[in-house]
Coordinates of C-alpha atoms in Angstrom, one line a residue:
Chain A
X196 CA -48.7 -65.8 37.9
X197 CA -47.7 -62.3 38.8
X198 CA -50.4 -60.6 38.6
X199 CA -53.9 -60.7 40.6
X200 CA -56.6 -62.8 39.0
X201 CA -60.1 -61.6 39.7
X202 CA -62.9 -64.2 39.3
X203 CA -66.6 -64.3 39.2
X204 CA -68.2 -67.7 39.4
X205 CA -72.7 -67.7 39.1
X206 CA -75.0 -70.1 38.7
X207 CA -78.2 -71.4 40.8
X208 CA -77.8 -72.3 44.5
X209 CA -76.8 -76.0 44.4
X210 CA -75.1 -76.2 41.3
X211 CA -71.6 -75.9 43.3
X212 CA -70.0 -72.6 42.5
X213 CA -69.5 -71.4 45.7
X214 CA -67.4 -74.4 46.3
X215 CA -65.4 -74.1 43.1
X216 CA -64.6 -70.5 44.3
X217 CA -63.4 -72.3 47.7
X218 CA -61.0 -74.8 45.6
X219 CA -59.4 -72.3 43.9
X220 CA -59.0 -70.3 47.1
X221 CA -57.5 -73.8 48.9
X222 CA -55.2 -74.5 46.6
X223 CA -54.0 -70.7 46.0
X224 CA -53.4 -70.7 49.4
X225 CA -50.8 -73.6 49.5
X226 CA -48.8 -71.4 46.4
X227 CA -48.6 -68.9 49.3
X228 CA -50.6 -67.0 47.3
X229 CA -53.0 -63.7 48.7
X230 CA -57.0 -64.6 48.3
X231 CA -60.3 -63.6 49.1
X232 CA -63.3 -65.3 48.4
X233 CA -66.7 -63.6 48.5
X234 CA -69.9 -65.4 48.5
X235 CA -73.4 -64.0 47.3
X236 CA -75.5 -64.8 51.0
X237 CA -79.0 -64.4 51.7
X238 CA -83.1 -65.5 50.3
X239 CA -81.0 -65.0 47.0
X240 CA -79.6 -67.7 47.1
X241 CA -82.4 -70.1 46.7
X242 CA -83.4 -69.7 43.2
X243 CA -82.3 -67.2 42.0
X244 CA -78.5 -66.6 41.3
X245 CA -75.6 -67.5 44.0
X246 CA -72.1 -66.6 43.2
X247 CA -68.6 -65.5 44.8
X248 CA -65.8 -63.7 44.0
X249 CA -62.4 -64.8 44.0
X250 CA -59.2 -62.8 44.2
X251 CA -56.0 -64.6 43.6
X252 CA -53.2 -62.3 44.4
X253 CA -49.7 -62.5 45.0
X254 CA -50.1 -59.1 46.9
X255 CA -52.3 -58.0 49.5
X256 CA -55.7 -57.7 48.3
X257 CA -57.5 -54.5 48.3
X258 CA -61.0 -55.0 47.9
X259 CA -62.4 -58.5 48.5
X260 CA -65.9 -56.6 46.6
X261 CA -65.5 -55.6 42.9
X262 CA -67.4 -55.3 39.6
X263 CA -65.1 -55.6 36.9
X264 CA -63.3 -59.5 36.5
X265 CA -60.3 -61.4 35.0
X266 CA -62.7 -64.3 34.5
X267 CA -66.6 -64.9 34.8
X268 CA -67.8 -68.4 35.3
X269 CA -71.9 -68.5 35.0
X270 CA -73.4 -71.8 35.0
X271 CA -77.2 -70.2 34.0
X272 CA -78.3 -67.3 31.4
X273 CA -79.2 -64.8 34.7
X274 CA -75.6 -64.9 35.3
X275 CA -74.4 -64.0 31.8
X276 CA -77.0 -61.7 31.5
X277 CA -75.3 -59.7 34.5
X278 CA -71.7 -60.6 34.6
X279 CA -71.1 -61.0 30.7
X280 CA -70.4 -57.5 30.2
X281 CA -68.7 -57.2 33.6
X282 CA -65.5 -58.9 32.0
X283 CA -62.6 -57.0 31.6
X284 CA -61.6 -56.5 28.0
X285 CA -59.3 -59.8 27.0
X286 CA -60.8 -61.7 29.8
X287 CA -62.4 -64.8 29.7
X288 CA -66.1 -65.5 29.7
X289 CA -66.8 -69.8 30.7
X290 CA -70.4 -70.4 30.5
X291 CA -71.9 -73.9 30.8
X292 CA -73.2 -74.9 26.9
X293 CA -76.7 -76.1 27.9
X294 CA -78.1 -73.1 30.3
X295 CA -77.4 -70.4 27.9
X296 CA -80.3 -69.6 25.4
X297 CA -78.6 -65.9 24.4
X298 CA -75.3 -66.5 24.3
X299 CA -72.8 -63.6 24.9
X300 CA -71.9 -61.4 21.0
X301 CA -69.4 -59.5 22.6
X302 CA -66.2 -59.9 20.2
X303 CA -63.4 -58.0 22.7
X304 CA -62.8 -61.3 25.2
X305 CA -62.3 -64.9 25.0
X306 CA -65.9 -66.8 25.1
X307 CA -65.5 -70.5 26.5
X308 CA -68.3 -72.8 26.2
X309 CA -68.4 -76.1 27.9
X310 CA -71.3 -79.1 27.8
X311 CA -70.5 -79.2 31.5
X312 CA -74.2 -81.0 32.6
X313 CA -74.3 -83.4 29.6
X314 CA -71.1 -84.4 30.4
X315 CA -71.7 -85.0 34.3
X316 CA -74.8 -86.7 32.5
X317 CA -72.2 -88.9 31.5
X318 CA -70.0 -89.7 34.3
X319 CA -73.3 -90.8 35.8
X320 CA -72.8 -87.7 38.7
X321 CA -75.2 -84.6 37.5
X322 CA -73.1 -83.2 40.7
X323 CA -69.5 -83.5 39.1
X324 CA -70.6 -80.5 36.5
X325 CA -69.1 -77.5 38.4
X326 CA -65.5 -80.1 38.5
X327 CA -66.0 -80.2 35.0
X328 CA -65.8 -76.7 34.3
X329 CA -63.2 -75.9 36.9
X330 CA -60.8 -78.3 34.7
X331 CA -62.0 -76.0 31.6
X332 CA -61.1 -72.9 33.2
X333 CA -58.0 -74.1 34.7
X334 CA -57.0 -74.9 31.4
X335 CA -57.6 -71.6 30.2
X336 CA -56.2 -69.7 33.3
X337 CA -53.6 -72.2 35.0
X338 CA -53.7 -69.4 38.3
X339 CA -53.1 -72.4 40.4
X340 CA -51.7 -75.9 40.1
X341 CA -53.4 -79.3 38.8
X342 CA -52.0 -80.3 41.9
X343 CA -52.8 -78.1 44.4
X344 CA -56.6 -78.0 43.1
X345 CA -56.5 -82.0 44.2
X346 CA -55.2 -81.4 47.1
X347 CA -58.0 -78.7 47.6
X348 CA -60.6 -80.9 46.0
X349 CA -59.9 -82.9 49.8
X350 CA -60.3 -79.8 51.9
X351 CA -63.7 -78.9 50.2
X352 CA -65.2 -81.8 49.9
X353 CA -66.6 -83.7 53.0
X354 CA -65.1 -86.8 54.5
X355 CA -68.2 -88.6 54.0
X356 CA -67.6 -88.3 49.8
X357 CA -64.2 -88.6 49.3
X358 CA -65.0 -91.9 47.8
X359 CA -65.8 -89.6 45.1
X360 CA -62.1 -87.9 44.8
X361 CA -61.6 -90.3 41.7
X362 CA -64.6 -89.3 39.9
X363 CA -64.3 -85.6 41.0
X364 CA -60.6 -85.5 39.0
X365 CA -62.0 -87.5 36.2
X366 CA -64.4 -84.7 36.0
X367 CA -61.5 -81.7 36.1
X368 CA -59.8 -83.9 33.2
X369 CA -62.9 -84.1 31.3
X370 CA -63.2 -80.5 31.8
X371 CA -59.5 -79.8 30.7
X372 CA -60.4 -82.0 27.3
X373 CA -63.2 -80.2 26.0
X374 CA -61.6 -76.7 26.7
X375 CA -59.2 -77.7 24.3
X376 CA -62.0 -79.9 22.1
X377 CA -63.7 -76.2 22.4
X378 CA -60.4 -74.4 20.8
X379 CA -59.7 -77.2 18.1
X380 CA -63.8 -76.7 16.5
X381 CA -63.2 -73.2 16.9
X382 CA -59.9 -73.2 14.7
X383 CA -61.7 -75.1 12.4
X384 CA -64.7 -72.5 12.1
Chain B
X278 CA -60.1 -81.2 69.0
X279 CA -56.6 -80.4 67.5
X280 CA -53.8 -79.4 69.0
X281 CA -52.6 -75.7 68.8
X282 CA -49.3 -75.1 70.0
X283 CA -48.1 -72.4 67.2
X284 CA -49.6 -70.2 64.7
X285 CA -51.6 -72.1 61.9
X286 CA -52.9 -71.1 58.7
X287 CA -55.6 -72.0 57.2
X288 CA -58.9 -70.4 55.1
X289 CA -62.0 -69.2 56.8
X290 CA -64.8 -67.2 57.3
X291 CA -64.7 -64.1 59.1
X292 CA -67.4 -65.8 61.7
X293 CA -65.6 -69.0 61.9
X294 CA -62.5 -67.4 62.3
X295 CA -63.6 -65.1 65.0
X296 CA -65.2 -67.9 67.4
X297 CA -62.1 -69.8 66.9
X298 CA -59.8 -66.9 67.9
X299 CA -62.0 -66.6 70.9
X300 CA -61.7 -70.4 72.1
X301 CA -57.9 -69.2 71.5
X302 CA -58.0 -66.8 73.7
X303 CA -59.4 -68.9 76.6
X304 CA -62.8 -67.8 76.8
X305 CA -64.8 -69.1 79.8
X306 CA -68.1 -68.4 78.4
X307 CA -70.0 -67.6 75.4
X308 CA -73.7 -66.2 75.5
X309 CA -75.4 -65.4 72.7
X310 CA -78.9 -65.4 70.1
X311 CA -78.6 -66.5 66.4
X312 CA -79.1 -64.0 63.7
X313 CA -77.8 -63.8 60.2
X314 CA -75.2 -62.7 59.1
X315 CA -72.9 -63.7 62.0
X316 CA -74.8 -66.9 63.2
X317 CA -71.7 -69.0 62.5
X318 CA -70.2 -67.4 65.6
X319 CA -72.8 -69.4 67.7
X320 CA -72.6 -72.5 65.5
X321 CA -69.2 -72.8 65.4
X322 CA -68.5 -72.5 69.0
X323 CA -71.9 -74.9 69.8
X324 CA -69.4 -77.4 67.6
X325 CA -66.3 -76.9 69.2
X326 CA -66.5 -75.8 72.6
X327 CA -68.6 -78.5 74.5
X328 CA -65.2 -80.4 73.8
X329 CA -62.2 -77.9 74.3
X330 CA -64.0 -76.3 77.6
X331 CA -65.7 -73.5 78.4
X332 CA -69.8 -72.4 78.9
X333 CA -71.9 -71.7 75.7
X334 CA -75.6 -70.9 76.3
X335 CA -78.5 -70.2 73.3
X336 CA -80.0 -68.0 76.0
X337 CA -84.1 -67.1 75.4
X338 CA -83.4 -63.8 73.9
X339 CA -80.8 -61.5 73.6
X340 CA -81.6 -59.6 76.7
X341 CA -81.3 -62.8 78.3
X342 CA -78.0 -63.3 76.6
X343 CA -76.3 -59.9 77.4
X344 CA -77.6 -60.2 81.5
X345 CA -75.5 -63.6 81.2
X346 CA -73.0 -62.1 79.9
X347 CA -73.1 -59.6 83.0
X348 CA -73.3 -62.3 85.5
X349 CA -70.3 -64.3 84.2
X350 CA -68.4 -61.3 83.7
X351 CA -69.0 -59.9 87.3
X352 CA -67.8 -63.8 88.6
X353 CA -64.5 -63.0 86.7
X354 CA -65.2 -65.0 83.9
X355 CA -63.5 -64.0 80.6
X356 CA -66.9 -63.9 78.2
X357 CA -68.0 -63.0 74.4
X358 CA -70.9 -62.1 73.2
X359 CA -72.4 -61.7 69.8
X360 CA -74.8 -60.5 67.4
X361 CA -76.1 -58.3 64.2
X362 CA -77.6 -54.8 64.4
X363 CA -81.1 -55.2 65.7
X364 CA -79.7 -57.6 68.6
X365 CA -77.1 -55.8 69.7
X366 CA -80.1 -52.8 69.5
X367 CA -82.2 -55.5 72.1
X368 CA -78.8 -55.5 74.2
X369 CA -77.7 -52.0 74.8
X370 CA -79.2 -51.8 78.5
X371 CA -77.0 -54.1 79.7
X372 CA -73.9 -53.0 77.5
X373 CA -75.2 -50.0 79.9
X374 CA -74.6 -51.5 83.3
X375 CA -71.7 -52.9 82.2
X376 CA -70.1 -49.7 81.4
X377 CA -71.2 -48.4 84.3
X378 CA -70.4 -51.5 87.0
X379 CA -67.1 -51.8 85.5
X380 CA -66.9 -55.3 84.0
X381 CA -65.3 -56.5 80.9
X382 CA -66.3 -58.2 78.2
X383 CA -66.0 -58.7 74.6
X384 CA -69.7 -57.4 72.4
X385 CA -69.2 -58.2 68.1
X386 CA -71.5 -56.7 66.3
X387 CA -71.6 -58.4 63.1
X388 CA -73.8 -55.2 61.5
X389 CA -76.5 -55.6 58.6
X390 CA -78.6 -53.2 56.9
X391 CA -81.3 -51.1 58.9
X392 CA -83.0 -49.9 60.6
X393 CA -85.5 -52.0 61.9
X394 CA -85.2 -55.3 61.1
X395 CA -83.9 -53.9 58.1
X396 CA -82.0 -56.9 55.6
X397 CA -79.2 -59.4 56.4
X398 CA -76.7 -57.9 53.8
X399 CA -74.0 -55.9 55.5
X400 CA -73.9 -52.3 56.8
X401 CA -71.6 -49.5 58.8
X402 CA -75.1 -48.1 60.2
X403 CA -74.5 -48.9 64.0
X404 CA -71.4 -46.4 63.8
X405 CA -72.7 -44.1 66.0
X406 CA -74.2 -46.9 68.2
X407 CA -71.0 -48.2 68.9
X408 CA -68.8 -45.2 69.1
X409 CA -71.5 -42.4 70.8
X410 CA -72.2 -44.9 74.2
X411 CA -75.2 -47.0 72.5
X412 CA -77.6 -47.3 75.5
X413 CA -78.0 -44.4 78.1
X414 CA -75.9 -42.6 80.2
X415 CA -72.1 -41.2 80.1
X416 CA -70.3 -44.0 78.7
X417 CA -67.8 -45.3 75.8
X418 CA -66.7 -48.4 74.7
X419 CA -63.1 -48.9 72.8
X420 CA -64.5 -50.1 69.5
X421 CA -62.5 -51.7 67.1
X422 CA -62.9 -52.1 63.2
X423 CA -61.8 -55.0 61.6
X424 CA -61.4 -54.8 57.9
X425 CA -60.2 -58.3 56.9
X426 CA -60.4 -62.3 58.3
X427 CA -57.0 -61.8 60.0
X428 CA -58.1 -58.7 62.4
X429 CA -61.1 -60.7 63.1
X430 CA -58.8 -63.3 64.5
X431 CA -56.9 -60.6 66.2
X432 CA -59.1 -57.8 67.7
X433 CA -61.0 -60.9 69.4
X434 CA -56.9 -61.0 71.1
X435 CA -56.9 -57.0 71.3
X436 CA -60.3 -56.6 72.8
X437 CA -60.0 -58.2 75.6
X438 CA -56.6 -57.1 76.5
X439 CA -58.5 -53.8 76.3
X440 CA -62.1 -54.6 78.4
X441 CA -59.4 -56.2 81.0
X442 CA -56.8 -53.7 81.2
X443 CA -60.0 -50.8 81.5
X444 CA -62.6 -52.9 83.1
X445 CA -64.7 -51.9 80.4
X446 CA -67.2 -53.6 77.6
X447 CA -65.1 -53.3 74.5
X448 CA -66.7 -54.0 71.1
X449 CA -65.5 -55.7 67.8
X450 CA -67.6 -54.1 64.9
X451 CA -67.5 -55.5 61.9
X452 CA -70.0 -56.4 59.1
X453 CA -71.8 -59.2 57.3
X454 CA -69.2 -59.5 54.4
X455 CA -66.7 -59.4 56.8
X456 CA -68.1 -62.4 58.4
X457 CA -69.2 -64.1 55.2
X458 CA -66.3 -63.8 53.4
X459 CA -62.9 -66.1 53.8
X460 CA -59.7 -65.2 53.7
X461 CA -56.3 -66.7 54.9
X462 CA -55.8 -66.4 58.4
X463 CA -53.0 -67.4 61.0
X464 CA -54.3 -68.4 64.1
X465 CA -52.2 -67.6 67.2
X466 CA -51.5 -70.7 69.3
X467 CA -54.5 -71.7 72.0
X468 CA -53.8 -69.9 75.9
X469 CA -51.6 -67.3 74.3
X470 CA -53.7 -65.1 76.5
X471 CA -52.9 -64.6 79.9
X472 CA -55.9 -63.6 82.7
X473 CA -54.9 -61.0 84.3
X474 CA -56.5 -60.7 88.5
X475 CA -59.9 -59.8 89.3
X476 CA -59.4 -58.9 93.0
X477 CA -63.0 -57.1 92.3
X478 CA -65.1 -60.4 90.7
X479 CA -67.8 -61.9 92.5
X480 CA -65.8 -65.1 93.5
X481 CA -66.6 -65.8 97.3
X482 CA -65.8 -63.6 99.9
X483 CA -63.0 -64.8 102.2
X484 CA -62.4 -63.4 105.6
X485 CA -59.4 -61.6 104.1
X486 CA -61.1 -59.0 102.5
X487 CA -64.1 -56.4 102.6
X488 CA -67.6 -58.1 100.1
X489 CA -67.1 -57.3 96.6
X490 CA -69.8 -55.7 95.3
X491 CA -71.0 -55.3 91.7
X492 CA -73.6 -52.5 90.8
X493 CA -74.2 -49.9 88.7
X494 CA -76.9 -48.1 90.9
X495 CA -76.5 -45.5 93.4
X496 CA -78.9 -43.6 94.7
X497 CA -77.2 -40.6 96.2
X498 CA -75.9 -38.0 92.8
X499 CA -72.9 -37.5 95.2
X500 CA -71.8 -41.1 94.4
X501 CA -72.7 -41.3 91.0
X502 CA -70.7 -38.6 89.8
X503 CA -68.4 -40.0 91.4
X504 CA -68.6 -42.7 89.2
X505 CA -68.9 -40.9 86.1
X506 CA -65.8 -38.9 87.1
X507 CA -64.3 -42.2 87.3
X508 CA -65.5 -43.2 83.9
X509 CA -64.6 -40.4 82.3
X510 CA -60.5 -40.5 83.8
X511 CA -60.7 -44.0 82.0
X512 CA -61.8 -42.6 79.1
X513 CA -59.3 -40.0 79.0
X514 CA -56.9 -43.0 79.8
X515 CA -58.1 -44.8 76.9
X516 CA -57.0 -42.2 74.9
X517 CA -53.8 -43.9 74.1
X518 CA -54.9 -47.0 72.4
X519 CA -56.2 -45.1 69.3
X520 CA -55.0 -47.6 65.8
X521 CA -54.8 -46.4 62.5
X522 CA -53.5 -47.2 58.9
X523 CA -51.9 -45.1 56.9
X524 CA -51.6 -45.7 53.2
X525 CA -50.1 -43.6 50.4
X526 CA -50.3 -40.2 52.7
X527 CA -47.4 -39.0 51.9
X528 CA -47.8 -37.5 48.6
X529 CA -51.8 -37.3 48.7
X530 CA -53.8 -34.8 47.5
X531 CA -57.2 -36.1 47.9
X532 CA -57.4 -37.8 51.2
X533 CA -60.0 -40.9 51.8
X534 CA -60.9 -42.0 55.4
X535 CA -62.4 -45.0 55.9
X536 CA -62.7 -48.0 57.6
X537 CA -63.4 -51.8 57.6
X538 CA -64.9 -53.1 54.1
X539 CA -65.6 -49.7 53.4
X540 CA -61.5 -48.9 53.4
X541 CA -60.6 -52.4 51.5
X542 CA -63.2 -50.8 48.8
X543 CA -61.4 -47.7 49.4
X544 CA -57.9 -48.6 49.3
X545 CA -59.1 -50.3 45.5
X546 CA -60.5 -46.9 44.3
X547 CA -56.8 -45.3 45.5
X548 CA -55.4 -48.3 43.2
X549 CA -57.7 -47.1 40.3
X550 CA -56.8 -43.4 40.9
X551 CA -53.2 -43.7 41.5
X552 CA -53.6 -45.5 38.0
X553 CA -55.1 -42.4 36.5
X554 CA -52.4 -40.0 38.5
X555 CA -54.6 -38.8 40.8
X556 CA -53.1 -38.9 44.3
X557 CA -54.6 -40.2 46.5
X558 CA -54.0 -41.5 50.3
X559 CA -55.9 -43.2 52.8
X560 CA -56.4 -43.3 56.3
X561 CA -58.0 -46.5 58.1
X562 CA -58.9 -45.7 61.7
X563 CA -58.7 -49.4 63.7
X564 CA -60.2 -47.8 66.3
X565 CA -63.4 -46.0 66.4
X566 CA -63.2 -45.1 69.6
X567 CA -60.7 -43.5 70.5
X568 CA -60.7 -41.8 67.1
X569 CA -57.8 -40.9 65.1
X570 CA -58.3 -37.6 65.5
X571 CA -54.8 -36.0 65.2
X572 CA -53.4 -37.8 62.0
X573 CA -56.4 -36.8 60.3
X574 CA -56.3 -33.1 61.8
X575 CA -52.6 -33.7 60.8
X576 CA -52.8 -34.6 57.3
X577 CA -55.9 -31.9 56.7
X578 CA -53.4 -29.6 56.2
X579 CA -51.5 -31.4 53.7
X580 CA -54.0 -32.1 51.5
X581 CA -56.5 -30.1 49.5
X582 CA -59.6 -32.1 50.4
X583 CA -60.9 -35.5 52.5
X584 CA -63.1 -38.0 51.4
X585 CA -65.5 -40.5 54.1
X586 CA -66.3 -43.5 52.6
X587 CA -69.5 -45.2 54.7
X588 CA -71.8 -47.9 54.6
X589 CA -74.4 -45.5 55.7
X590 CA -75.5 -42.2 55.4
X591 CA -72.9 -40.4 57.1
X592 CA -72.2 -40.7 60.3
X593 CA -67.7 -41.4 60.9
X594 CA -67.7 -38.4 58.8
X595 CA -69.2 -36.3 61.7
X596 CA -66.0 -37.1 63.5
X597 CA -63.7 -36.8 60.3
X598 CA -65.3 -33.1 60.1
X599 CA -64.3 -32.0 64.0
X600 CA -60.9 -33.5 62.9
X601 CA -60.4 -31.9 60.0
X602 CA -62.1 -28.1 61.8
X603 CA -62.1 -26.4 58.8
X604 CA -58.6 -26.8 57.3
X605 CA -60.2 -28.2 53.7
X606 CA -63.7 -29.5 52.3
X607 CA -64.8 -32.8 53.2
X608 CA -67.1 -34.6 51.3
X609 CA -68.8 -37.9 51.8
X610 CA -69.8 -40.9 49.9
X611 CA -72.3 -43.7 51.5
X612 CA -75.0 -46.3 50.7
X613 CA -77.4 -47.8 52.8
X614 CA -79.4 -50.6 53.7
X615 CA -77.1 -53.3 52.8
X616 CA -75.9 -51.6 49.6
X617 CA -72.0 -51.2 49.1
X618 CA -70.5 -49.1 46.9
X619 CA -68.0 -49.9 44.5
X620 CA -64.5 -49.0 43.7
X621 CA -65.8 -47.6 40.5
X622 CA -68.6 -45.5 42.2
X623 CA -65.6 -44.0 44.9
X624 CA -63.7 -43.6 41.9
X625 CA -65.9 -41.0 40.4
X626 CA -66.7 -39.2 44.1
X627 CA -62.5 -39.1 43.7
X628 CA -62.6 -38.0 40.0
X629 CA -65.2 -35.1 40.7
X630 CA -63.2 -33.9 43.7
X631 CA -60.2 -33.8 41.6
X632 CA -61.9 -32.0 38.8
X633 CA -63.5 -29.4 41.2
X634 CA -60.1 -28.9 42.5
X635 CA -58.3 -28.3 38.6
X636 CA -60.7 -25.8 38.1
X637 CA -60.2 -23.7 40.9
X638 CA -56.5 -23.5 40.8

């Protein structure tokens, strides 16, 4: 990657995107890689939409604070509502199948949709959803290392759950599977 | 407890990072009252230091807090304090005596939006605060202006070396993103920092020497300006620490000053205009106070105009403007109250300027 990738991630408070954004960061840091994460903070956060930005650079980053993105990630339909049309044209929109009632229409960037929560459903973890969708997007956008985002995956995650490292990859993989499960129906169409 | 013989790298937040550069730098105590957004400072340390040594106290308020602070300091201790806008508001009095009985110590002012209580999302409204004196009397602080994770790390370094070398409060101010956000820092290694003598602390008086005595009242005017003149030499003194950043000056046209989040935002809209062939360059002051007054007197006459970029509704610019005396137009962009603007919206401030400027040539 030689160029900066800049990444919104949304959803509700608890649903894990702020430590998403911190994975990515992790493992862009062991590629020696420039970053900047920048979390959503305050009364916002519970209920209505948390989110953070992530900058992926491999040059100094300007701005840690921006409104036009690489990539938006949005886990409910408040988030698309306000960072669908903040993607750049060509970039990628990944929105979680199940929380979006109006999906996006715009025709001038890549639209990913992922049953990230029925699939957690599945796994028998509700919690393993965001993992799910980080393997789509990674897919999508390889900025960092399958790798490196396991190795992350141990710096985020708390001691006290890292008997849940196995499930938590199983998730990315799942994740990485219906990206491309996504792309193969949408050939087809 | 780790061991921390050379620099490290690792991720963190700007708060995090910051009470773990101050551990770092051998900090005997650590006073403070929580308040968003830089409560992590006090959590953090409240984690870490009851086992790698030093004093941290959740004093009763932060009046309490900053007269602690004064205490310690005057007993030679090296000592931090922290807080957001309205508490470092609560403490000024004391930054006060401290200014004026000479001791040193390390204030961050993690700002938010005011004022009043105002809102937890981050701000550059306490410029004047910090840079003007703050509480009463004939005073300055060197203030310094972090704009990213690493110079939070390293100003807590830089400060003190500057409230020791002065005898003198200095201040780190910096703002709720700053703290929020995390970026990839290297940590220097743990007593990199070395205490310089206090012959003047409050440490027991052996029959060697006279009392020491630490005040900041006297009585007679005769004595107290005597004090002031004192102040004010140091002042003068202080003169020579001024820190800035230059970027893309050297061909600029439109000139942005700027600093802490507000010149990372900046230093983006200079990426967007470069882009679009407008020249434009940028310059960061580190320090507040002193301020870089000559490279932007300097560079006013290089350019055709200067643009302040603020987190508020204008106050750096006051000091850009006696800088600059006259030599072009300076304009200003700011939000307030915990709003901050975008590359895009400095963008068009830069866009307009450039505009104006087509048309009158």
């Amino acid at each position: 990657m030689n160029t900066a990738h800049e990444i919104i991630i949304a959803g509700f408070g608890g649903q894990g995107v702020l430590s998403m954004g911190q994975i990515i960061a992790y493992a862009a840091m062991m590629e020696e890689k420039e970053i900047s994460w920048m979390p959503s903070y305050g009364p916002e956060m519970r209920g209505g939409t948390a989110n953070c930005i992530v900058i992926v650079s491999p040059t100094r980053i300007s701005s840690p604070i921006i409104t036009q993105f690489d990539s938006a990630i949005v886990l409910n339909q408040p988030s698309l509502d306000k960072f669908g049309k903040a993607v750049k044209p060509g970039g990628l929109l990944l929105c979680e199948r199940s929380a979006i009632l109006s999906p996006c229409t715009r025709t001038d960037i890549e639209i990913l949709s992922v049953p990230a929560f029925e699939e957690a459903q599945r796994l028998q973890k509700k919690q393993v959803a965001n993992m799910i969708v980080l393997g789509a997007f990674l897919e999508r956008r390889p900025i960092v290392s399958p790798e490196n985002v396991l190795q992350a995956l141990k710096k985020v995650l708390p001691e006290r759950h890292h008997h849940l490292l196995p499930l938590n990859e199983q998730a990315l993989q799942r994740g990485k599977e219906l990206a491309h499960e996504f792309a193969a129906v949408n050939a087809a169409h | 407890m780790e061991s921390s013989a050379s620099p490290e790298t690792r991720l963190m937040k700007g708060n995090e990072a910051l009470a773990e550069a101050a551990i770092r730098a051998g900090i005997h105590a650590y006073f403070g009252y929580p308040i968003t957004p830089q409560s992590e400072v006090l959590e953090y340390l409240a984690l870490e230091m009851p086992g790698r040594g030093g004093v941290l106290l959740q004093a009763e308020s932060e009046l309490g807090a900053i007269n602690m602070v004064y205490g310690a300091a005057g007993a030679g201790a090296r000592v931090m304090i922290s807080s957001s806008s309205p508490g470092i508001s609560l403490m000024q009095e004391g930054i006060s005596y401290m200014a004026s009985a000479q001791l040193p110590c390390l204030v961050v002012n993690v700002m938010r939006g005011g004022p009043g209580l105002g809102t937890i999302q981050p701000s550059q409204g306490d410029y004047f605060q910090a840079v003007k004196g703050g509480g009463h009397g004939d005073y300055h602080l060197p203030v310094l202006a972090p704009a990213s994770v690493q110079e939070m790390v390293d100003f807590v370094f830089d400060g003190f070396r500057l409230a020791e070398k002065y005898r003198t409060p200095a201040m780190i101010l910096a703002d709720g993103a700053l703290g929020q956000m995390m970026e990839k820092v290297s940590l220097p290694p743990a007593n990199s920092l070395p205490y310089p003598e206090k012959p003047w602390a409050t440490t027991g008086k052996p029959k060697s020497r006279e009392r020491n005595i630490i005040t900041s009242l006297y009585i007679e005017p005769e004595r107290m300006e005597g004090i002031n003149l004192q102040l004010q030499q140091k002042y003068r003194r202080m003169l020579q620490e001024v820190r800035y950043e230059t970027i893309e000056t050297a061909d600029a046209e439109i000139l942005l000053v700027a600093f802490g989040l507000s010149a990372r935002i900046s230093q983006k809209a200079l990426e967007l205009a470069r882009a679009r062939d407008i020249r434009v360059g940028l310059v960061r002051p580190i320090t507040l106070y002193p301020f870089p007054t000559e490279i932007i007197s300097a560079l006013s006459h290089r350019v055709n105009s200067v643009l302040t970029v603020e987190m508020n509704a204008g106050q750096m610019v006051e000091d850009v403007r006696l800088a600059v005396n006259g030599h072009c137009p300076v304009y200003f962009k700011g939000r307030m109250g915990g709003m901050i603007p975008s590359p895009e919206e400095v963008l068009a401030e830069i866009e307009a300027i450039d505009a104006q400027v087509e048309q009158s040539a």
